[in-house]
Coordinates of C-alpha atoms in Angstrom, one line a residue:
X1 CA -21.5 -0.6 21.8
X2 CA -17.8 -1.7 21.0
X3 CA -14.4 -0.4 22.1
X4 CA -11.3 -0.3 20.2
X5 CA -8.0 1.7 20.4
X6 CA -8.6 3.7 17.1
X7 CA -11.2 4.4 15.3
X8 CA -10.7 5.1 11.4
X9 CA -12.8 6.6 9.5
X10 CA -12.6 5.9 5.2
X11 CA -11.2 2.8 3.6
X12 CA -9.3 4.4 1.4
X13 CA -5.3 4.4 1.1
X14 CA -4.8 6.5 4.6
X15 CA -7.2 4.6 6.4
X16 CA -6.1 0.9 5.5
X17 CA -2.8 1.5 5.6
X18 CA -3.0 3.3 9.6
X19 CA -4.7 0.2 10.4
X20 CA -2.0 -2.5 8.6
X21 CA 0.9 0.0 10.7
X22 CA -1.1 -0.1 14.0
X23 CA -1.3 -3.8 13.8
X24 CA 1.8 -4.8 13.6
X25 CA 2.3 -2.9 17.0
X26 CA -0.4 -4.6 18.4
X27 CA -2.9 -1.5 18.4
X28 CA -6.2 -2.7 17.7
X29 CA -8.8 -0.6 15.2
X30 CA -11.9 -0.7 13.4
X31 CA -12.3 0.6 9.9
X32 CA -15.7 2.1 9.3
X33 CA -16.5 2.8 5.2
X34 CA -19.3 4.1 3.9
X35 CA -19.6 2.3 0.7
X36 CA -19.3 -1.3 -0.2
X37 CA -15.9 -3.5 -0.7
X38 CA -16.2 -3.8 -4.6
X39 CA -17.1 0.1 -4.8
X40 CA -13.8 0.9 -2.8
X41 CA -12.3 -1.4 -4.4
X42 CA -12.8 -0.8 -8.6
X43 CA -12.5 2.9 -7.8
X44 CA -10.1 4.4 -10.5
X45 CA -7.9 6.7 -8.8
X46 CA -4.3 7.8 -9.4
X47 CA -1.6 5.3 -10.1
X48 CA 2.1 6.7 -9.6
X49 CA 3.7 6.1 -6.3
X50 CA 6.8 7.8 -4.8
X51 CA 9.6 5.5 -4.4
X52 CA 9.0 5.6 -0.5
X53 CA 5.3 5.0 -0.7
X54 CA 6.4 1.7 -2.3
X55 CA 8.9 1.2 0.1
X56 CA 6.2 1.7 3.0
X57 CA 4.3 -0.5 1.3
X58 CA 7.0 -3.1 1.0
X59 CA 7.4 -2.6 4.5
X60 CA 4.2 -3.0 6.0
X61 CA 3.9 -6.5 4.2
X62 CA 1.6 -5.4 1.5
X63 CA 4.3 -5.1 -1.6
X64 CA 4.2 -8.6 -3.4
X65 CA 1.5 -7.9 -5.6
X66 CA 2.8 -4.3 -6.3
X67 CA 6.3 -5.6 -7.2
X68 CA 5.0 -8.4 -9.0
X69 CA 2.7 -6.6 -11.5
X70 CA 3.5 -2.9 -10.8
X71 CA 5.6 -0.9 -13.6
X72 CA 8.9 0.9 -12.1
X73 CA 9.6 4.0 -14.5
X74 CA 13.1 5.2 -14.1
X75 CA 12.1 8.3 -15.9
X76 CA 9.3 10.7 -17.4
X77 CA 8.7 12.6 -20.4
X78 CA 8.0 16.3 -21.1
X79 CA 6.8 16.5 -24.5
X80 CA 6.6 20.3 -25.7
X81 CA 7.3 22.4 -28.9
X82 CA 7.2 19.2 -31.4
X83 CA 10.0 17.0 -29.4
X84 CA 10.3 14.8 -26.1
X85 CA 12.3 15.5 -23.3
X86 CA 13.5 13.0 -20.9
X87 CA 13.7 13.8 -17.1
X88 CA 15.9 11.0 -15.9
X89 CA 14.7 10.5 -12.4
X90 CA 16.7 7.7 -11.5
X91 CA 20.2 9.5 -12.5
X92 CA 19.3 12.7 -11.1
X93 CA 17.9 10.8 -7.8
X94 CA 18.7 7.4 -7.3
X95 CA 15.1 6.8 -7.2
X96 CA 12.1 5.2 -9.2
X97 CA 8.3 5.7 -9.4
X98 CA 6.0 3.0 -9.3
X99 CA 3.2 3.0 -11.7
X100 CA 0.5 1.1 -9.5
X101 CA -3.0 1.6 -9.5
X102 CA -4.9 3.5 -6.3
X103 CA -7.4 0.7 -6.5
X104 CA -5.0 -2.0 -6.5
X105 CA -3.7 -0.5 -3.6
X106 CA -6.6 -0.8 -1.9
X107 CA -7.5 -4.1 -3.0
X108 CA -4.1 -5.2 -1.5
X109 CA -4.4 -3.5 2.2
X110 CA -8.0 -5.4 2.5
X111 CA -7.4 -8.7 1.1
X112 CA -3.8 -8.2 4.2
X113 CA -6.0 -6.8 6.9
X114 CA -8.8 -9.4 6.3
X115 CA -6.3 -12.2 6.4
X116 CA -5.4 -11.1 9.4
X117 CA -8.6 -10.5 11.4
X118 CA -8.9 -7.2 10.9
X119 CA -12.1 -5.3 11.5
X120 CA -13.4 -3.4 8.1
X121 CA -16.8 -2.7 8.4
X122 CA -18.3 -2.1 5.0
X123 CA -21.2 0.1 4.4
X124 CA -21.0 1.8 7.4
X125 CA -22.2 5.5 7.6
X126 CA -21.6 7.3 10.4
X127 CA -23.5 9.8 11.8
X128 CA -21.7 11.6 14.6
X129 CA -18.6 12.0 16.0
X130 CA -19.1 13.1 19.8
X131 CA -16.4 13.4 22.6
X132 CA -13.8 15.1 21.2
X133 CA -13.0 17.1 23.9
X134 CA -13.0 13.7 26.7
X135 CA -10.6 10.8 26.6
X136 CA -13.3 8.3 25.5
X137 CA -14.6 9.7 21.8
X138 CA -17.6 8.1 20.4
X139 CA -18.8 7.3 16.8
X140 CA -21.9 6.8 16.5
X141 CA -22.9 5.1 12.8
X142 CA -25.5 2.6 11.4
X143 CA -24.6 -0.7 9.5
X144 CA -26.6 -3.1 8.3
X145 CA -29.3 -0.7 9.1
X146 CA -28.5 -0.8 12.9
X147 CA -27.6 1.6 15.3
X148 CA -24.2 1.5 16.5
X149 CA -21.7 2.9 18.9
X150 CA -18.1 2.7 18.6
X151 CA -15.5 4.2 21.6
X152 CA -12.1 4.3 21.3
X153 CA -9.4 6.5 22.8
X154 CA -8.8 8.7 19.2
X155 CA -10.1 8.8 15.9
X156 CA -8.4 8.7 12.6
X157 CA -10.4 10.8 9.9
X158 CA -9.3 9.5 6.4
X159 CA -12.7 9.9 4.9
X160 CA -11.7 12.4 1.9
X161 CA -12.4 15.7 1.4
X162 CA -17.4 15.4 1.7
X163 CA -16.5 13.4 4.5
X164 CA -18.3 13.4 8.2
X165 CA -14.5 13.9 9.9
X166 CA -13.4 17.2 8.8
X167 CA -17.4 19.0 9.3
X168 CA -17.1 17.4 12.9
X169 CA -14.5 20.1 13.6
X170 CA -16.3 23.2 14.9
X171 CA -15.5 26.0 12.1
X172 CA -14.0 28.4 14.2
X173 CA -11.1 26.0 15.1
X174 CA -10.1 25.2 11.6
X175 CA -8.6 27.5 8.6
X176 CA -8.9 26.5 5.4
X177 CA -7.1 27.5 2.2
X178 CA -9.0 26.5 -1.1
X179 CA -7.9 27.6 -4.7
X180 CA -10.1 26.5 -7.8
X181 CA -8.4 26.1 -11.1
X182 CA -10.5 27.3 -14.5
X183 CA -9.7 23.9 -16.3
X184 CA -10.3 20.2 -15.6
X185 CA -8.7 16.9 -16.7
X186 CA -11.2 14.6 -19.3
X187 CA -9.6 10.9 -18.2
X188 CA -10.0 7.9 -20.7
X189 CA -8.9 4.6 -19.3
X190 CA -8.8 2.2 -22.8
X191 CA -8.1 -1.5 -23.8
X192 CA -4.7 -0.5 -25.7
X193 CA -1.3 -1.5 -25.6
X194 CA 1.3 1.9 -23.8
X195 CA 3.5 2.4 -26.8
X196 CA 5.7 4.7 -24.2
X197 CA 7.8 2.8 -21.7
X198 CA 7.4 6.2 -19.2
X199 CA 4.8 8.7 -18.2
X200 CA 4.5 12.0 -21.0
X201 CA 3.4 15.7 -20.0
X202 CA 2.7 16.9 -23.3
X203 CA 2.1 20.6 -23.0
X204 CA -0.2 21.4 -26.4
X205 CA -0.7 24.9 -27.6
X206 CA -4.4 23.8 -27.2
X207 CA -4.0 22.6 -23.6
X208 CA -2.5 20.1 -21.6
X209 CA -2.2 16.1 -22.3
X210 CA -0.8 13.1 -20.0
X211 CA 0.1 9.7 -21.4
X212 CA -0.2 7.1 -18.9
X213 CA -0.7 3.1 -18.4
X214 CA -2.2 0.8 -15.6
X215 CA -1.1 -2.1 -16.8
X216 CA 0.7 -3.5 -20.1
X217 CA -2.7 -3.9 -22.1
X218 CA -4.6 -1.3 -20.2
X219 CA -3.2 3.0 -21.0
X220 CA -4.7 5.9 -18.8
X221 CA -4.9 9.2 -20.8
X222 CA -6.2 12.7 -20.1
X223 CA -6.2 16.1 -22.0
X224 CA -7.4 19.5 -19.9
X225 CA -11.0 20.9 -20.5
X226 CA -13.4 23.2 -19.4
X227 CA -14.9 22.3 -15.9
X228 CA -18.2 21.9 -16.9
X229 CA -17.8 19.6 -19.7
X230 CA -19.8 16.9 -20.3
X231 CA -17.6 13.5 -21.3
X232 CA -20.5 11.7 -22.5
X233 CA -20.6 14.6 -25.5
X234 CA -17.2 13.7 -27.0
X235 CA -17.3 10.2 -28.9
X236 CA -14.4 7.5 -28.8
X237 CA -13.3 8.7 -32.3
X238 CA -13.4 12.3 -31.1
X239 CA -11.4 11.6 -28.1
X240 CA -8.8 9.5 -29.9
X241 CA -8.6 12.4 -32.4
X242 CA -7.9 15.0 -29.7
X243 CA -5.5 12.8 -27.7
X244 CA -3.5 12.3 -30.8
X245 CA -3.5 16.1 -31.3
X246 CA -2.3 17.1 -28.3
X247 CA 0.4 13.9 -27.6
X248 CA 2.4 13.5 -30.8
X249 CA 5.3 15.2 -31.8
X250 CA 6.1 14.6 -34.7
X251 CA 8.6 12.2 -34.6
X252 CA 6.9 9.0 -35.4
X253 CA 5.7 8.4 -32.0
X254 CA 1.8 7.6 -32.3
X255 CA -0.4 6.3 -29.5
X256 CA -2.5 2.7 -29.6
X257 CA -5.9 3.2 -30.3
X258 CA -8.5 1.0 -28.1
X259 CA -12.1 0.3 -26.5
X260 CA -12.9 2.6 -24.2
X261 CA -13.8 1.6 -20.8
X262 CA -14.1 4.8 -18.6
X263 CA -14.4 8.4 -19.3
X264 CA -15.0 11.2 -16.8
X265 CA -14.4 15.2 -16.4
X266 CA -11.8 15.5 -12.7
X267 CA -12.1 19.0 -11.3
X268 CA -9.3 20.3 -10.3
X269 CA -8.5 22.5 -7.2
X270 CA -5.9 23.0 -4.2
X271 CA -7.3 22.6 -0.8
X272 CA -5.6 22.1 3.1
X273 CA -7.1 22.7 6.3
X274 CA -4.7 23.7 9.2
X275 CA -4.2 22.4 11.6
X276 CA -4.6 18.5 10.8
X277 CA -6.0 17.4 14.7
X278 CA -8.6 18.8 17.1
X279 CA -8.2 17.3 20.0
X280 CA -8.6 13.2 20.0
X281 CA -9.3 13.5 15.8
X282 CA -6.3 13.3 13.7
X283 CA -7.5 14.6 9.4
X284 CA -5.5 12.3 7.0
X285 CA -5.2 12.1 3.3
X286 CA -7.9 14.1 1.3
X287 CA -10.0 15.2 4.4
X288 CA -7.1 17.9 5.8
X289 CA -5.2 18.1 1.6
X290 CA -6.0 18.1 -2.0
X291 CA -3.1 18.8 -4.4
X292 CA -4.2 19.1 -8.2
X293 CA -3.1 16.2 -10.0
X294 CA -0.5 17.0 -12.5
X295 CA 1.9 16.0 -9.6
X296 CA 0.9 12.6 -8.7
X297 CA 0.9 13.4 -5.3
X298 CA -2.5 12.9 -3.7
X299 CA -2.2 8.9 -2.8
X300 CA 1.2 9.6 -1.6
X301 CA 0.5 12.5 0.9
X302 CA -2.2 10.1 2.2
X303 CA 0.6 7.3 2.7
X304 CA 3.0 10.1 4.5
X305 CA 0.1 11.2 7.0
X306 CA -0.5 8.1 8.2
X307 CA 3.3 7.4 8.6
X308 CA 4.0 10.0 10.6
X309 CA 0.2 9.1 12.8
X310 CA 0.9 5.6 13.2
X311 CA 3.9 6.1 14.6
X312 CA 3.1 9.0 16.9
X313 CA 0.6 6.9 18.5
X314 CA 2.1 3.7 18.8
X315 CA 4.5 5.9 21.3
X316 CA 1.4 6.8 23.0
X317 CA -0.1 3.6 23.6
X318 CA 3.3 2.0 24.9
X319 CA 5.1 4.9 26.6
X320 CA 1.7 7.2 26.8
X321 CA 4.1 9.7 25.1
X322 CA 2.2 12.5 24.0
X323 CA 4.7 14.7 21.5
X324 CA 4.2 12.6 18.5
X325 CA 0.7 12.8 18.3
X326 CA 1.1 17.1 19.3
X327 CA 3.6 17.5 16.3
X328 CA 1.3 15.4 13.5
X329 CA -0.1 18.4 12.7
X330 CA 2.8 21.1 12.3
X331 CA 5.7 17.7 10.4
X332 CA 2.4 16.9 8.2
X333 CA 1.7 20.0 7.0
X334 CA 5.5 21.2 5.9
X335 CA 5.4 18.7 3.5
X336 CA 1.9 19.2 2.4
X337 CA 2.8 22.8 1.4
X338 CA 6.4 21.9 -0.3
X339 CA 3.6 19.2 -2.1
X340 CA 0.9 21.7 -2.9
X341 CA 4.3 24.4 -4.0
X342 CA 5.4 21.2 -6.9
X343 CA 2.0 20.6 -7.9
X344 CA 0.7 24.0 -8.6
X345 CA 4.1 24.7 -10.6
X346 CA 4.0 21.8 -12.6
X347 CA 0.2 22.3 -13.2
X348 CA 0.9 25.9 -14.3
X349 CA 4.4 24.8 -16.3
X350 CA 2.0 22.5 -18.4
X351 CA -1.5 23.7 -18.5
X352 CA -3.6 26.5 -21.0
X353 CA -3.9 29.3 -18.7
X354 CA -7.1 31.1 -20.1
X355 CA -6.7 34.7 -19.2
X356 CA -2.5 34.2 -20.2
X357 CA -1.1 37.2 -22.7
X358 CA 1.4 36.6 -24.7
X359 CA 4.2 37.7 -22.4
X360 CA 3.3 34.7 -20.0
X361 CA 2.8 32.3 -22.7
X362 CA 6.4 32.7 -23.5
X363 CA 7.7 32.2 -19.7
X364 CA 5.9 28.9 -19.5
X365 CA 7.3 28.0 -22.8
X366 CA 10.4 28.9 -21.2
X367 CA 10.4 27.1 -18.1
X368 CA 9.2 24.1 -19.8
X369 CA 12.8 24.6 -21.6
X370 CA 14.5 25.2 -18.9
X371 CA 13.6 22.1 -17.2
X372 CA 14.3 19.9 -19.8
X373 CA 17.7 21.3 -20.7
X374 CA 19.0 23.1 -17.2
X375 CA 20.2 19.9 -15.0
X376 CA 19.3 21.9 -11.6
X377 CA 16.1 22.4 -13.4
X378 CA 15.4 18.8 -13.4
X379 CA 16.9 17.6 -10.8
X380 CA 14.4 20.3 -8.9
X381 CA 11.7 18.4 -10.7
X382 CA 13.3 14.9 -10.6
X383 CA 13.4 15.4 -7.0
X384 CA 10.3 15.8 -6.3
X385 CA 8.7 14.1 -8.8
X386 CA 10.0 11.0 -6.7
X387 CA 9.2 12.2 -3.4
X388 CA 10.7 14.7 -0.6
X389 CA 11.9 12.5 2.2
X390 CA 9.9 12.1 5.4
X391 CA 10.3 14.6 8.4
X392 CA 11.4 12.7 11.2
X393 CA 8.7 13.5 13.8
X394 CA 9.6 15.1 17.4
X395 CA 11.5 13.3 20.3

């Protein structure tokens, strides 16, 4: 059996980054993940953080790497009805994006947390989560095919959406609100050159396209299709042929062909739980929120939980000052609907809807207009698009 303060469950973003925060307070934790350091590590995930997500991670002392070989975009582009539009971000906001892997994220908060003595306990799966209701919680998980114990005073859940945290929760105290959309994003990460210095939304009379890049040899792409679609069916030439379809305009901008190196079918769907704690267990990240992706926004919500958590118990721990940790819930989840609110918009603005008449066609054609050539319009989008400030949480 081992005690700590905190007890976090998942090694993803939420989870590593709580821990790097609670340290620097001098709050000790143990990081229990399921799967194995290069699996968490070389998982391809989203790439765009908000301008305070970089600054948080700037903050927290995990920003060199990001900086050094992260790409800031001072804009986007909306590419519909043969042209591209450009949504200045940083002259309607004062702000930029960061276009930095989710992985290399990852890789960044372990390699810091390591250094530092931190405890990350690698293929770990727990198996219960028992004492909620006392002051002494207990996780009770096996590693290295042992038996293990862990107590600690609360317990951070920030093990995605099939995690152990969230089913720990009896039903009855949890509501949940779950919306399935009728398409899904076909991602191809390729060995090619971006020919695009920014991000494009390319709204296609077939169906949606994004034109992305991970690094300055390395492009992410993805076009909507059918849920059920099978990735392995479409062949490179095929895919290239359907990106290029759905991306150019027209005007002699064209796309770099490359090797292949991934391709996968993302379902898409909105999900949040309310509220975000029972008692001593706090849901961060993609265990209490999913947000479909045409936003960017999932990596970053995870980064704003966990700044708001860390926080609220840092004031517990030194002043035992309960009413950071009782608002987490209620400042969290205000900004995960005005998240899930952007998201769905933009995923409607730009996708195929299936079961869309004519009439609504011609609205989304409009509002794609309207953003691109009404300046409230895009500073709406701009705005968010870089990200909503944080809520400052109670005193």
């Amino acid at each position: 059996m081992k005690r700590t303060q905190v007890a976090i469950i998942g090694a993803g973003p939420a989870g590593l980054m709580l821990s790097q925060l609670l340290a620097a307070r001098g709050i000790d934790t143990v990081v229990l993940e399921r799967h194995s350091r290069d699996y968490v590590e070389s998982r391809i995930r989203a790439g765009v953080l908000e301008h305070q997500s970089a600054a948080a991670l700037r903050a927290a002392g995990v920003g060199a790497r990001m900086d050094a070989q992260g790409m800031a975009h001072s804009s986007i582009d909306l590419a519909f009805a043969g042209a591209h539009h450009r949504i200045d971000l940083e002259g309607l906001t004062g702000k930029k994006i960061m276009v930095y892997g989710q992985h290399e994220v990852v890789k960044d908060l372990i390699a810091q947390r390591l250094a530092d003595g931190g405890d990350i306990r690698f293929e770990a799966e727990v198996n219960a989560i028992e004492g909620l209701d006392g002051d002494q919680p207990k996780v009770r998980y096996t590693h290295n095919g042992q038996p293990h114990e862990l107590v600690c005073d609360f317990i951070a859940g920030c093990d995605g959406y099939h995690g152990v945290s969230r089913t720990s929760v009896p039903s009855n105290a949890l509501k949940v609100y779950e919306h399935r959309y009728p398409y899904a994003w076909l991602g191809v990460l390729a060995e090619a050159a971006p020919t695009s210095d920014e991000l494009v939304y390319a709204r296609h009379e077939t169906g949606f396209a994004l034109y992305s890049m991970r690094s300055p040899s390395v492009t992410r792409l993805y076009f909507q299709c059918r849920p059920d679609e099978d990735p392995e069916a479409w062949s490179d030439a095929a895919l290239w042929a359907e990106l290029h379809r759905r991306l150019e305009t027209g005007d002699g901008w064209t796309i770099n062909e490359g090797p292949i190196l991934q391709k996968n079918v993302a379902p898409m769907r909105s999900f949040v739980v309310e509220p975000m704690r029972y008692q001593r267990l706090f849901l961060a990240g993609d265990a209490a929120h999913i947000v479909p992706p045409t936003g960017a926004k999932g990596m970053n919500l995870a980064l704003a939980d966990v700044q708001v958590l860390a926080p609220a118990l840092v004031r517990w721990f030194e002043a035992g000052d309960p009413r950071g940790l009782d608002s987490y819930s209620e400042v969290c989840l205000k900004r995960v609907w005005r998240v899930q609110r952007f998201s769905v918009w933009m995923t409607r603005m730009l996708h195929a809807q299936p079961d869309a008449d004519a009439f609504e066609e011609r609205l989304q054609q409009a509002e794609l207009a309207s953003a691109a050539a009404c300046e409230s319009a895009a500073r709406h989008l701009a705005e968010n698009y870089v990200g909503l400030p944080l809520e400052a949480p109670a005193t």
